[in-house]
Structures are given as C-alpha cells and as structure tokens.
PDB file of C-alpha atoms in Angstrom:
ATOM      1  CA  MET A   1     101.799  92.899 137.683  1.00  0.00           C
ATOM      2  CA  VAL A   2      98.852  90.956 136.239  1.00  0.00           C
ATOM      3  CA  LEU A   3      96.510  92.579 138.761  1.00  0.00           C
ATOM      4  CA  LEU A   4      97.796  96.050 137.813  1.00  0.00           C
ATOM      5  CA  SER A   5      97.240  95.278 134.121  1.00  0.00           C
ATOM      6  CA  LEU A   6      93.680  94.135 134.832  1.00  0.00           C
ATOM      7  CA  ILE A   7      93.011  97.397 136.665  1.00  0.00           C
ATOM      8  CA  LEU A   8      94.612  99.620 134.007  1.00  0.00           C
ATOM      9  CA  LEU A   9      93.009  97.905 130.989  1.00  0.00           C
ATOM     10  CA  PRO A  10      89.411  99.098 131.532  1.00  0.00           C
ATOM     11  CA  ILE A  11      90.707 102.561 132.466  1.00  0.00           C
ATOM     12  CA  LEU A  12      92.641 102.774 129.188  1.00  0.00           C
ATOM     13  CA  LEU A  13      89.666 101.519 127.174  1.00  0.00           C
ATOM     14  CA  LEU A  14      87.365 104.039 128.846  1.00  0.00           C
ATOM     15  CA  LEU A  15      89.844 106.844 128.209  1.00  0.00           C
ATOM     16  CA  LEU A  16      90.154 105.894 124.549  1.00  0.00           C
ATOM     17  CA  TYR A  17      86.366 105.691 124.208  1.00  0.00           C
ATOM     18  CA  PHE A  18      86.081 109.344 125.216  1.00  0.00           C
ATOM     19  CA  ILE A  19      89.078 110.796 123.366  1.00  0.00           C
ATOM     20  CA  VAL A  20      89.037 109.161 119.908  1.00  0.00           C
ATOM     21  CA  ARG A  21      88.118 111.700 117.231  1.00  0.00           C
ATOM     22  CA  PRO A  22      86.268 112.113 114.969  1.00  0.00           C
ATOM     23  CA  ARG A  23      83.359 110.192 116.451  1.00  0.00           C
ATOM     24  CA  PRO A  24      82.049 107.023 114.730  1.00  0.00           C
ATOM     25  CA  VAL A  25      79.760 107.605 111.747  1.00  0.00           C
ATOM     26  CA  THR A  26      77.956 105.690 109.009  1.00  0.00           C
ATOM     27  CA  ILE A  27      77.970 107.003 105.429  1.00  0.00           C
ATOM     28  CA  PRO A  28      74.796 106.035 103.499  1.00  0.00           C
ATOM     29  CA  ILE A  29      75.318 104.927  99.890  1.00  0.00           C
ATOM     30  CA  LYS A  30      71.818 104.071  98.622  1.00  0.00           C
ATOM     31  CA  ASN A  31      70.158 106.851  96.597  1.00  0.00           C
ATOM     32  CA  ARG A  32      73.224 109.057  96.950  1.00  0.00           C
ATOM     33  CA  HIS A  33      75.585 110.501  94.349  1.00  0.00           C
ATOM     34  CA  VAL A  34      78.917 108.655  94.168  1.00  0.00           C
ATOM     35  CA  PHE A  35      81.495 110.356  91.937  1.00  0.00           C
ATOM     36  CA  VAL A  36      84.567 108.267  91.008  1.00  0.00           C
ATOM     37  CA  THR A  37      87.664 109.587  89.259  1.00  0.00           C
ATOM     38  CA  GLY A  38      89.767 107.094  87.325  1.00  0.00           C
ATOM     39  CA  GLY A  39      86.468 105.252  87.027  1.00  0.00           C
ATOM     40  CA  SER A  40      86.835 103.707  83.589  1.00  0.00           C
ATOM     41  CA  SER A  41      88.908 100.700  84.698  1.00  0.00           C
ATOM     42  CA  GLY A  42      90.582  98.902  87.590  1.00  0.00           C
ATOM     43  CA  ILE A  43      89.671  99.723  91.181  1.00  0.00           C
ATOM     44  CA  GLY A  44      87.574 102.742  90.186  1.00  0.00           C
ATOM     45  CA  LEU A  45      85.336 100.764  87.839  1.00  0.00           C
ATOM     46  CA  ALA A  46      85.023  97.891  90.334  1.00  0.00           C
ATOM     47  CA  LEU A  47      84.008 100.332  93.062  1.00  0.00           C
ATOM     48  CA  ALA A  48      81.502 102.011  90.727  1.00  0.00           C
ATOM     49  CA  HIS A  49      79.937  98.605  89.999  1.00  0.00           C
ATOM     50  CA  GLN A  50      79.555  97.877  93.707  1.00  0.00           C
ATOM     51  CA  ALA A  51      78.170 101.337  94.514  1.00  0.00           C
ATOM     52  CA  ALA A  52      75.615 101.016  91.702  1.00  0.00           C
ATOM     53  CA  SER A  53      74.605  97.551  92.937  1.00  0.00           C
ATOM     54  CA  GLN A  54      73.870  99.141  96.322  1.00  0.00           C
ATOM     55  CA  GLY A  55      71.542 101.720  94.796  1.00  0.00           C
ATOM     56  CA  ALA A  56      73.879 104.700  94.371  1.00  0.00           C
ATOM     57  CA  ARG A  57      73.689 107.202  91.532  1.00  0.00           C
ATOM     58  CA  VAL A  58      77.128 106.919  89.977  1.00  0.00           C
ATOM     59  CA  SER A  59      79.220 109.364  87.966  1.00  0.00           C
ATOM     60  CA  LEU A  60      82.562 108.458  86.403  1.00  0.00           C
ATOM     61  CA  LEU A  61      85.417 110.727  85.364  1.00  0.00           C
ATOM     62  CA  ALA A  62      88.431 109.643  83.317  1.00  0.00           C
ATOM     63  CA  ARG A  63      90.438 110.792  80.309  1.00  0.00           C
ATOM     64  CA  SER A  64      89.334 108.266  77.691  1.00  0.00           C
ATOM     65  CA  LEU A  65      85.776 108.754  76.461  1.00  0.00           C
ATOM     66  CA  ASN A  66      85.795 105.353  74.755  1.00  0.00           C
ATOM     67  CA  LYS A  67      86.740 103.568  77.982  1.00  0.00           C
ATOM     68  CA  LEU A  68      84.129 105.597  79.883  1.00  0.00           C
ATOM     69  CA  GLN A  69      81.432 104.500  77.439  1.00  0.00           C
ATOM     70  CA  GLU A  70      82.506 100.874  77.858  1.00  0.00           C
ATOM     71  CA  ALA A  71      82.398 101.285  81.654  1.00  0.00           C
ATOM     72  CA  LYS A  72      78.963 102.874  81.470  1.00  0.00           C
ATOM     73  CA  GLU A  73      77.638  99.984  79.402  1.00  0.00           C
ATOM     74  CA  SER A  74      79.145  97.348  81.723  1.00  0.00           C
ATOM     75  CA  ILE A  75      77.504  98.943  84.777  1.00  0.00           C
ATOM     76  CA  ARG A  76      74.205  99.209  82.948  1.00  0.00           C
ATOM     77  CA  ARG A  77      74.354  95.504  82.069  1.00  0.00           C
ATOM     78  CA  SER A  78      75.232  94.410  85.618  1.00  0.00           C
ATOM     79  CA  SER A  79      72.961  96.688  87.638  1.00  0.00           C
ATOM     80  CA  GLY A  80      70.341  97.984  85.207  1.00  0.00           C
ATOM     81  CA  LEU A  81      71.276 101.528  86.210  1.00  0.00           C
ATOM     82  CA  ASP A  82      72.509 104.328  84.015  1.00  0.00           C
ATOM     83  CA  VAL A  83      75.626 106.283  85.005  1.00  0.00           C
ATOM     84  CA  SER A  84      76.923 109.704  84.041  1.00  0.00           C
ATOM     85  CA  ILE A  85      80.344 109.915  82.411  1.00  0.00           C
ATOM     86  CA  PHE A  86      82.732 112.854  82.101  1.00  0.00           C
ATOM     87  CA  SER A  87      85.890 112.950  80.037  1.00  0.00           C
ATOM     88  CA  ALA A  88      88.502 115.187  81.667  1.00  0.00           C
ATOM     89  CA  ASP A  89      92.149 115.187  82.709  1.00  0.00           C
ATOM     90  CA  VAL A  90      92.513 115.683  86.478  1.00  0.00           C
ATOM     91  CA  ARG A  91      95.552 117.885  85.795  1.00  0.00           C
ATOM     92  CA  ASP A  92      93.215 120.426  84.165  1.00  0.00           C
ATOM     93  CA  TYR A  93      91.351 122.181  86.998  1.00  0.00           C
ATOM     94  CA  ASP A  94      88.926 124.026  84.700  1.00  0.00           C
ATOM     95  CA  ALA A  95      87.914 120.793  82.952  1.00  0.00           C
ATOM     96  CA  VAL A  96      87.461 119.025  86.292  1.00  0.00           C
ATOM     97  CA  GLN A  97      85.399 121.887  87.694  1.00  0.00           C
ATOM     98  CA  LYS A  98      83.095 121.858  84.650  1.00  0.00           C
ATOM     99  CA  ALA A  99      82.597 118.092  84.979  1.00  0.00           C
ATOM    100  CA  VAL A 100      81.841 118.346  88.701  1.00  0.00           C
ATOM    101  CA  ASN A 101      79.385 121.214  88.196  1.00  0.00           C
ATOM    102  CA  ASP A 102      77.640 119.320  85.389  1.00  0.00           C
ATOM    103  CA  ALA A 103      77.397 116.215  87.596  1.00  0.00           C
ATOM    104  CA  GLY A 104      75.752 118.121  90.446  1.00  0.00           C
ATOM    105  CA  PRO A 105      76.253 117.914  94.230  1.00  0.00           C
ATOM    106  CA  ILE A 106      78.360 114.934  95.296  1.00  0.00           C
ATOM    107  CA  ASP A 107      77.709 112.886  98.431  1.00  0.00           C
ATOM    108  CA  VAL A 108      80.596 110.419  98.130  1.00  0.00           C
ATOM    109  CA  LEU A 109      83.718 111.509  96.245  1.00  0.00           C
ATOM    110  CA  VAL A 110      86.236 108.774  95.413  1.00  0.00           C
ATOM    111  CA  VAL A 111      89.553 110.243  94.245  1.00  0.00           C
ATOM    112  CA  ASN A 112      90.972 107.194  92.561  1.00  0.00           C
ATOM    113  CA  GLN A 113      93.046 108.299  89.559  1.00  0.00           C
ATOM    114  CA  GLY A 114      96.672 107.266  89.592  1.00  0.00           C
ATOM    115  CA  VAL A 115      99.679 106.588  87.388  1.00  0.00           C
ATOM    116  CA  PHE A 116     102.869 104.715  88.187  1.00  0.00           C
ATOM    117  CA  VAL A 117     106.152 104.379  86.308  1.00  0.00           C
ATOM    118  CA  PRO A 118     108.624 102.423  88.503  1.00  0.00           C
ATOM    119  CA  GLN A 119     112.237 103.490  88.148  1.00  0.00           C
ATOM    120  CA  GLU A 120     115.229 104.510  90.226  1.00  0.00           C
ATOM    121  CA  LEU A 121     115.343 108.288  90.733  1.00  0.00           C
ATOM    122  CA  GLU A 122     118.737 108.665  89.045  1.00  0.00           C
ATOM    123  CA  LYS A 123     117.458 106.981  85.881  1.00  0.00           C
ATOM    124  CA  GLN A 124     113.967 108.473  85.776  1.00  0.00           C
ATOM    125  CA  GLY A 125     113.213 111.503  83.650  1.00  0.00           C
ATOM    126  CA  LEU A 126     111.880 114.622  85.339  1.00  0.00           C
ATOM    127  CA  ASP A 127     108.942 114.557  82.930  1.00  0.00           C
ATOM    128  CA  GLU A 128     107.855 111.161  84.316  1.00  0.00           C
ATOM    129  CA  ILE A 129     108.312 112.348  87.910  1.00  0.00           C
ATOM    130  CA  LYS A 130     106.249 115.464  87.237  1.00  0.00           C
ATOM    131  CA  PHE A 131     103.594 113.387  85.475  1.00  0.00           C
ATOM    132  CA  MET A 132     103.111 111.148  88.517  1.00  0.00           C
ATOM    133  CA  ILE A 133     103.000 114.031  90.976  1.00  0.00           C
ATOM    134  CA  ASP A 134     100.655 116.056  88.767  1.00  0.00           C
ATOM    135  CA  VAL A 135      98.171 113.190  88.335  1.00  0.00           C
ATOM    136  CA  ASN A 136      98.403 111.490  91.726  1.00  0.00           C
ATOM    137  CA  LEU A 137      98.777 114.499  94.020  1.00  0.00           C
ATOM    138  CA  MET A 138      97.907 117.731  92.210  1.00  0.00           C
ATOM    139  CA  GLY A 139      95.064 115.947  90.428  1.00  0.00           C
ATOM    140  CA  SER A 140      93.617 115.047  93.840  1.00  0.00           C
ATOM    141  CA  PHE A 141      93.786 118.688  94.930  1.00  0.00           C
ATOM    142  CA  ASN A 142      92.009 119.721  91.721  1.00  0.00           C
ATOM    143  CA  VAL A 143      89.187 117.194  92.122  1.00  0.00           C
ATOM    144  CA  ILE A 144      88.569 117.922  95.810  1.00  0.00           C
ATOM    145  CA  LYS A 145      88.775 121.695  95.419  1.00  0.00           C
ATOM    146  CA  ALA A 146      86.280 121.564  92.541  1.00  0.00           C
ATOM    147  CA  ALA A 147      83.856 119.310  94.435  1.00  0.00           C
ATOM    148  CA  LEU A 148      83.931 120.868  97.907  1.00  0.00           C
ATOM    149  CA  PRO A 149      81.637 123.897  97.391  1.00  0.00           C
ATOM    150  CA  LEU A 150      78.724 121.768  96.151  1.00  0.00           C
ATOM    151  CA  MET A 151      79.405 119.055  98.725  1.00  0.00           C
ATOM    152  CA  LYS A 152      79.065 121.635 101.466  1.00  0.00           C
ATOM    153  CA  GLU A 153      75.803 122.883  99.981  1.00  0.00           C
ATOM    154  CA  ARG A 154      74.162 119.449  99.672  1.00  0.00           C
ATOM    155  CA  LYS A 155      70.527 119.519 100.774  1.00  0.00           C
ATOM    156  CA  ASP A 156      70.137 116.276 102.723  1.00  0.00           C
ATOM    157  CA  ARG A 157      72.931 117.130 105.252  1.00  0.00           C
ATOM    158  CA  LEU A 158      73.548 113.422 105.774  1.00  0.00           C
ATOM    159  CA  PRO A 159      77.184 112.430 106.348  1.00  0.00           C
ATOM    160  CA  ALA A 160      79.242 112.787 103.163  1.00  0.00           C
ATOM    161  CA  SER A 161      82.602 111.294 102.267  1.00  0.00           C
ATOM    162  CA  ILE A 162      85.825 112.127 100.454  1.00  0.00           C
ATOM    163  CA  SER A 163      87.963 109.059  99.852  1.00  0.00           C
ATOM    164  CA  LEU A 164      91.501 109.081  98.474  1.00  0.00           C
ATOM    165  CA  ILE A 165      92.913 105.889  96.973  1.00  0.00           C
ATOM    166  CA  SER A 166      96.566 105.799  97.969  1.00  0.00           C
ATOM    167  CA  SER A 167      98.806 102.707  98.019  1.00  0.00           C
ATOM    168  CA  GLN A 168     100.860 100.687 100.459  1.00  0.00           C
ATOM    169  CA  ALA A 169     103.718 102.577  98.772  1.00  0.00           C
ATOM    170  CA  GLY A 170     102.149 105.596 100.474  1.00  0.00           C
ATOM    171  CA  GLN A 171     102.890 103.994 103.843  1.00  0.00           C
ATOM    172  CA  VAL A 172     106.414 102.704 103.255  1.00  0.00           C
ATOM    173  CA  GLY A 173     109.004 103.616 100.636  1.00  0.00           C
ATOM    174  CA  ILE A 174     110.331 100.874  98.359  1.00  0.00           C
ATOM    175  CA  TYR A 175     113.256 100.782  95.934  1.00  0.00           C
ATOM    176  CA  GLY A 176     112.166 102.056  92.512  1.00  0.00           C
ATOM    177  CA  TYR A 177     109.084 103.824  93.913  1.00  0.00           C
ATOM    178  CA  THR A 178     110.800 107.130  94.729  1.00  0.00           C
ATOM    179  CA  ALA A 179     108.519 109.481  92.795  1.00  0.00           C
ATOM    180  CA  TYR A 180     105.416 107.330  93.159  1.00  0.00           C
ATOM    181  CA  SER A 181     105.808 107.006  96.920  1.00  0.00           C
ATOM    182  CA  ALA A 182     106.311 110.757  97.228  1.00  0.00           C
ATOM    183  CA  SER A 183     103.052 111.379  95.373  1.00  0.00           C
ATOM    184  CA  LYS A 184     101.161 108.839  97.501  1.00  0.00           C
ATOM    185  CA  PHE A 185     102.693 109.851 100.848  1.00  0.00           C
ATOM    186  CA  GLY A 186     101.456 113.358 100.069  1.00  0.00           C
ATOM    187  CA  LEU A 187      97.858 112.112 100.026  1.00  0.00           C
ATOM    188  CA  ARG A 188      98.042 111.274 103.719  1.00  0.00           C
ATOM    189  CA  GLY A 189      99.016 114.817 104.652  1.00  0.00           C
ATOM    190  CA  LEU A 190      96.242 116.099 102.419  1.00  0.00           C
ATOM    191  CA  ALA A 191      93.723 113.721 104.020  1.00  0.00           C
ATOM    192  CA  GLU A 192      94.684 114.485 107.632  1.00  0.00           C
ATOM    193  CA  ALA A 193      94.549 118.264 107.204  1.00  0.00           C
ATOM    194  CA  LEU A 194      91.412 118.140 105.039  1.00  0.00           C
ATOM    195  CA  GLN A 195      89.524 116.110 107.643  1.00  0.00           C
ATOM    196  CA  GLN A 196      89.986 118.917 110.147  1.00  0.00           C
ATOM    197  CA  GLU A 197      88.785 121.471 107.592  1.00  0.00           C
ATOM    198  CA  VAL A 198      85.576 119.665 106.574  1.00  0.00           C
ATOM    199  CA  ILE A 199      84.453 117.891 109.762  1.00  0.00           C
ATOM    200  CA  ALA A 200      82.161 120.800 110.653  1.00  0.00           C
ATOM    201  CA  ASP A 201      80.321 120.204 107.358  1.00  0.00           C
ATOM    202  CA  ASN A 202      79.724 116.546 108.249  1.00  0.00           C
ATOM    203  CA  ILE A 203      82.165 115.441 105.558  1.00  0.00           C
ATOM    204  CA  HIS A 204      84.359 112.490 106.476  1.00  0.00           C
ATOM    205  CA  VAL A 205      87.694 111.672 104.874  1.00  0.00           C
ATOM    206  CA  SER A 206      89.052 108.185 104.191  1.00  0.00           C
ATOM    207  CA  ILE A 207      92.395 107.137 102.734  1.00  0.00           C
ATOM    208  CA  VAL A 208      92.610 103.654 101.219  1.00  0.00           C
ATOM    209  CA  TYR A 209      95.904 101.741 101.010  1.00  0.00           C
ATOM    210  CA  PRO A 210      95.661  98.940  98.408  1.00  0.00           C
ATOM    211  CA  PRO A 211      98.536  96.517  97.811  1.00  0.00           C
ATOM    212  CA  ASP A 212      99.533  95.578  94.257  1.00  0.00           C
ATOM    213  CA  THR A 213      96.232  95.148  92.440  1.00  0.00           C
ATOM    214  CA  ASP A 214      95.541  93.115  89.301  1.00  0.00           C
ATOM    215  CA  THR A 215      94.608  95.891  86.880  1.00  0.00           C
ATOM    216  CA  PRO A 216      95.654  96.788  83.304  1.00  0.00           C
ATOM    217  CA  GLY A 217      97.989  99.414  84.800  1.00  0.00           C
ATOM    218  CA  PHE A 218      99.650  96.835  87.058  1.00  0.00           C
ATOM    219  CA  GLU A 219     100.383  94.592  84.079  1.00  0.00           C
ATOM    220  CA  LYS A 220     102.167  97.438  82.288  1.00  0.00           C
ATOM    221  CA  GLU A 221     104.027  98.385  85.470  1.00  0.00           C
ATOM    222  CA  ASN A 222     105.363  94.844  85.904  1.00  0.00           C
ATOM    223  CA  GLU A 223     106.949  94.991  82.461  1.00  0.00           C
ATOM    224  CA  VAL A 224     109.248  97.870  83.453  1.00  0.00           C
ATOM    225  CA  ARG A 225     109.809  97.253  87.175  1.00  0.00           C
ATOM    226  CA  PRO A 226     113.472  97.252  88.214  1.00  0.00           C
ATOM    227  CA  GLU A 227     114.690  93.804  89.278  1.00  0.00           C
ATOM    228  CA  LEU A 228     115.239  94.904  92.875  1.00  0.00           C
ATOM    229  CA  THR A 229     111.728  96.344  93.034  1.00  0.00           C
ATOM    230  CA  LYS A 230     110.316  92.962  92.041  1.00  0.00           C
ATOM    231  CA  LEU A 231     112.362  91.259  94.757  1.00  0.00           C
ATOM    232  CA  LEU A 232     111.318  93.681  97.502  1.00  0.00           C
ATOM    233  CA  ALA A 233     107.691  94.377  96.573  1.00  0.00           C
ATOM    234  CA  GLY A 234     106.729  90.979  95.206  1.00  0.00           C
ATOM    235  CA  SER A 235     106.578  89.316  98.619  1.00  0.00           C
ATOM    236  CA  SER A 236     103.414  91.163  99.726  1.00  0.00           C
ATOM    237  CA  GLY A 237     101.178  89.528  97.086  1.00  0.00           C
ATOM    238  CA  SER A 238      98.405  91.144  95.070  1.00  0.00           C
ATOM    239  CA  MET A 239      94.623  91.476  95.194  1.00  0.00           C
ATOM    240  CA  LYS A 240      91.835  91.560  92.629  1.00  0.00           C
ATOM    241  CA  ALA A 241      90.298  94.942  91.853  1.00  0.00           C
ATOM    242  CA  ASP A 242      86.889  93.717  93.086  1.00  0.00           C
ATOM    243  CA  GLU A 243      88.395  92.723  96.437  1.00  0.00           C
ATOM    244  CA  VAL A 244      90.065  96.100  96.901  1.00  0.00           C
ATOM    245  CA  ALA A 245      86.870  97.900  95.852  1.00  0.00           C
ATOM    246  CA  LYS A 246      84.828  96.021  98.453  1.00  0.00           C
ATOM    247  CA  LYS A 247      87.311  96.854 101.212  1.00  0.00           C
ATOM    248  CA  ALA A 248      87.357 100.482 100.082  1.00  0.00           C
ATOM    249  CA  LEU A 249      83.575 100.836  99.944  1.00  0.00           C
ATOM    250  CA  ASP A 250      83.130  99.137 103.326  1.00  0.00           C
ATOM    251  CA  GLY A 251      85.704 101.531 104.793  1.00  0.00           C
ATOM    252  CA  ILE A 252      83.984 104.529 103.232  1.00  0.00           C
ATOM    253  CA  LYS A 253      80.581 103.485 104.585  1.00  0.00           C
ATOM    254  CA  SER A 254      81.993 103.046 108.092  1.00  0.00           C
ATOM    255  CA  GLY A 255      83.705 106.434 107.932  1.00  0.00           C
ATOM    256  CA  SER A 256      87.115 104.913 108.660  1.00  0.00           C
ATOM    257  CA  PHE A 257      89.988 107.328 108.130  1.00  0.00           C
ATOM    258  CA  THR A 258      92.567 104.630 107.361  1.00  0.00           C
ATOM    259  CA  VAL A 259      91.326 101.772 105.169  1.00  0.00           C
ATOM    260  CA  PRO A 260      93.764  98.842 104.773  1.00  0.00           C
ATOM    261  CA  CYS A 261      92.929  96.064 102.321  1.00  0.00           C
ATOM    262  CA  ASN A 262      94.804  92.950 103.494  1.00  0.00           C
ATOM    263  CA  PHE A 263      96.693  91.568 106.494  1.00  0.00           C
ATOM    264  CA  GLU A 264      99.929  93.346 105.622  1.00  0.00           C
ATOM    265  CA  GLY A 265      97.921  96.516 105.163  1.00  0.00           C
ATOM    266  CA  HIS A 266      96.427  96.220 108.649  1.00  0.00           C
ATOM    267  CA  MET A 267      99.901  95.780 110.125  1.00  0.00           C
ATOM    268  CA  LEU A 268     101.194  98.792 108.190  1.00  0.00           C
ATOM    269  CA  ALA A 269      98.191 100.854 109.270  1.00  0.00           C
ATOM    270  CA  ILE A 270      98.886 100.139 112.939  1.00  0.00           C
ATOM    271  CA  ALA A 271     102.647 100.619 112.600  1.00  0.00           C
ATOM    272  CA  THR A 272     102.248 103.980 110.819  1.00  0.00           C
ATOM    273  CA  ALA A 273      99.204 105.300 112.706  1.00  0.00           C
ATOM    274  CA  GLY A 274     101.114 108.236 114.175  1.00  0.00           C
ATOM    275  CA  LEU A 275      98.780 111.217 114.647  1.00  0.00           C
ATOM    276  CA  SER A 276      96.157 110.093 112.139  1.00  0.00           C
ATOM    277  CA  PRO A 277      92.472 110.232 113.184  1.00  0.00           C
ATOM    278  CA  GLN A 278      90.938 107.095 114.666  1.00  0.00           C
ATOM    279  CA  ARG A 279      87.181 106.631 115.155  1.00  0.00           C
ATOM    280  CA  SER A 280      87.268 103.200 116.820  1.00  0.00           C
ATOM    281  CA  PHE A 281      88.380 103.090 120.447  1.00  0.00           C
ATOM    282  CA  LEU A 282      89.028  99.348 120.099  1.00  0.00           C
ATOM    283  CA  MET A 283      91.293  99.930 117.102  1.00  0.00           C
ATOM    284  CA  ALA A 284      92.964 102.750 119.018  1.00  0.00           C
ATOM    285  CA  PHE A 285      93.643 100.288 121.854  1.00  0.00           C
ATOM    286  CA  ILE A 286      95.262  97.824 119.428  1.00  0.00           C
ATOM    287  CA  GLU A 287      97.439 100.650 118.069  1.00  0.00           C
ATOM    288  CA  VAL A 288      98.524 101.707 121.551  1.00  0.00           C
ATOM    289  CA  ALA A 289      99.151  98.157 122.759  1.00  0.00           C
ATOM    290  CA  SER A 290     101.043  96.874 119.715  1.00  0.00           C
ATOM    291  CA  VAL A 291     103.069  99.866 118.553  1.00  0.00           C
ATOM    292  CA  GLY A 292     106.289  98.688 120.246  1.00  0.00           C
ATOM    293  CA  VAL A 293     106.073  95.143 118.914  1.00  0.00           C
ATOM    294  CA  LEU A 294     105.252  96.313 115.393  1.00  0.00           C
ATOM    295  CA  ARG A 295     108.207  98.698 115.450  1.00  0.00           C
ATOM    296  CA  LEU A 296     110.427  95.686 116.161  1.00  0.00           C
ATOM    297  CA  VAL A 297     108.764  93.748 113.334  1.00  0.00           C
ATOM    298  CA  GLY A 298     109.293  96.746 111.062  1.00  0.00           C
ATOM    299  CA  LEU A 299     112.990  96.799 111.892  1.00  0.00           C
ATOM    300  CA  PHE A 300     113.247  93.135 110.904  1.00  0.00           C
ATOM    301  CA  PHE A 301     111.581  93.962 107.583  1.00  0.00           C
ATOM    302  CA  GLN A 302     114.059  96.789 107.025  1.00  0.00           C
ATOM    303  CA  TRP A 303     116.928  94.432 107.864  1.00  0.00           C
ATOM    304  CA  ASN A 304     115.619  91.940 105.311  1.00  0.00           C
ATOM    305  CA  TRP A 305     115.164  94.592 102.599  1.00  0.00           C
ATOM    306  CA  TYR A 306     118.628  96.082 103.063  1.00  0.00           C
ATOM    307  CA  GLN A 307     120.153  92.585 103.154  1.00  0.00           C
ATOM    308  CA  THR A 308     118.426  91.841  99.848  1.00  0.00           C
ATOM    309  CA  ILE A 309     119.741  95.101  98.365  1.00  0.00           C
ATOM    310  CA  GLU A 310     123.265  94.401  99.608  1.00  0.00           C
ATOM    311  CA  ASN A 311     123.252  90.854  98.220  1.00  0.00           C
ATOM    312  CA  TRP A 312     121.868  92.005  94.867  1.00  0.00           C
ATOM    313  CA  HIS A 313     124.594  94.627  94.458  1.00  0.00           C
ATOM    314  CA  ALA A 314     127.289  92.147  95.523  1.00  0.00           C
ATOM    315  CA  LYS A 315     126.031  89.649  92.926  1.00  0.00           C
ATOM    316  CA  LYS A 316     125.893  92.381  90.283  1.00  0.00           C
ATOM    317  CA  ASN A 317     129.423  93.578  91.059  1.00  0.00           C
ATOM    318  CA  SER A 318     130.677  89.994  90.974  1.00  0.00           C
ATOM    319  CA  LYS A 319     129.263  89.549  87.461  1.00  0.00           C
ATOM    320  CA  PHE A 320     130.941  92.765  86.306  1.00  0.00           C
ATOM    321  CA  ALA A 321     134.246  91.602  87.827  1.00  0.00           C
ATOM    322  CA  ILE A 322     134.035  88.274  85.960  1.00  0.00           C
ATOM    323  CA  ILE A 323     133.290  90.054  82.671  1.00  0.00           C
ATOM    324  CA  GLU A 324     136.180  92.476  83.144  1.00  0.00           C
ATOM    325  CA  LEU A 325     138.527  89.595  84.000  1.00  0.00           C
ATOM    326  CA  SER A 326     137.424  87.715  80.873  1.00  0.00           C
ATOM    327  CA  ILE A 327     138.090  90.777  78.689  1.00  0.00           C
ATOM    328  CA  TYR A 328     141.504  91.301  80.302  1.00  0.00           C
ATOM    329  CA  THR A 329     142.417  87.627  79.731  1.00  0.00           C
ATOM    330  CA  LEU A 330     141.415  87.819  76.064  1.00  0.00           C
ATOM    331  CA  GLU A 331     143.615  90.861  75.620  1.00  0.00           C
TER     332      GLU A 331
END
C-alpha cells in the first residue's frame, strides 16, 4: 500500500502540474493604477495605503467626500503620494461609470465596498435586505462593468487584476447572516464566471475572504448582532484591517483566485474549493488529498453549531415557561 502511494504521488503531482488553470501569474503593482472602492476606511483604506507604499498610483471611490478627503490626506502623509478621489454610490451605475472614466484605465481594480446589517430573515425588513444586495452584489456588477472596457484597452498589456472582497460568510452561512451571506455568496459565482470571460485579455480575478475585521463598520455591526450570531461567529476571532489588506494585496499580486486571510480561512478555502480555479498545483494537491478529512471536520462544526442553536432555544423556552408559571401563580 505504501509502495503504491509512493508510485501514485508523483504521477498525481505531475498531472496536477499540467491541468491546473489558469496558469500561474504575477501582477505588478509599482507604477500601476490601483482603483479601490469603499476606499475611505477599513480594509479599502488599509489596502490603498499599502499599494501606495509599493509605488502604485491610487484612486479611491466611496460615498462620503469628507471621508475620502481624510483618506487622501492620510495616504499623502504616510507615503508622500497624492491619490485621486471620487465620490459616488456604487448603486448608481452612471455615477460609477463617470468616476471610472475620469480616473482613466485601471490596472488593478479592488471591489471592496460592503454593508452588513445582521438580523434573522423573519425580522429583517426588505429594505435592509435590498440595501445589502444592491451595495454588495449589484454594486460589484456596476463597478466591474464600468471598468472593464478601459481595462481591456490598457496600453502596457501587463497582467491586470479584478479583486472582489467577499467574507467568510460568503463561504459558509451563519445564523443572522441570511441576506449578507446571499450577497457575498453571489460574488463567488460572479468571480468564477468573470475569470473565464476576461482571461483572454490577461485580466486575473481574485476573491478575498476576510474574517471579522476590526473596522468602524464591524463595531456598529456588533451592537445589533443577534445573540446566537455572536455565539456562532465569535469563535473564529477577528483581524486588523492592515493584516487583511496585506493578505489581500499579496493574493492579488500572486494572481490567486481564492485568497484566505487566516488559518480558518485556509481550511474553508480547501473545504469549499469545488470547481473554482486553482493556479498552484501544490495547493491543488492539498485540496485533492484533504477534501475527505475536511468534510468530516465540517460535519463536526455543523454538529456543534446546531447543538448550540438547540441549547439556546431550549434555554430561551425554559425562561418563557418560568415567566408564564410565575404569572399563573400570581393570578
């Protein structure tokens, strides 16, 4: 058995070396135009800082002009470089298209905007659901569609990149994330299909899966998270925006399709690889070799989550029963 494994291993590695697609690539950043949506704060601003420090020409798009001006000044202070800023709502295609045309051809597009209002579906208003889908998903379509024509016409013909910032909630659904997960899961389908459409133009798509990230938006989200959401999602820990930005930019530069940001993210990336593109034959080997084990691990996680949900509801029902009994006794 061991001998057979030793014979099959190099054959499998050789096979994977020849069949992984797209082929490995390096995306240059220095002296290239990096356009970041949602770039006035959080991950987007942190990524803009790092791109500028590596010699990129940076453009930022966000809704608030005041926050954009503050972001511009902070990048100027840290890197000595000026950046272009554009105030637009990603839900407004015409406004996005004007901003993109004014910015000029883009080499690296980072689609980073995102909103999140955690709530159970039954309790959440349709206006909030639509807001998340319009910003997170439709906004991404608007930005990419506006940028693609000029990206395809870029003069240097060096490898270009389109990166979508998703979430680990775009890999696995969690209680209270119903609408948000739907909007982030959609980005993967967009990314996989788009990669096939733009590969002939030497444009390479990445999708980044950050965990909870310490940003102003995360602080607001924590204030309204359902109790069960905190119990289920709180165990994965959080990262600083600078840490996520570094992982994202490294993934973009290496042309990786899937870009995880921490250990849990790597495990999720392998467990949910499915039919997603894979440039690294070594990573493809890990996916092939570990898929069965990680499925078992995933089932244990599901068991733990559903046990937590069951216990929480039992505790909640017990409290209601005690209250009702107390009222009945008083009567």
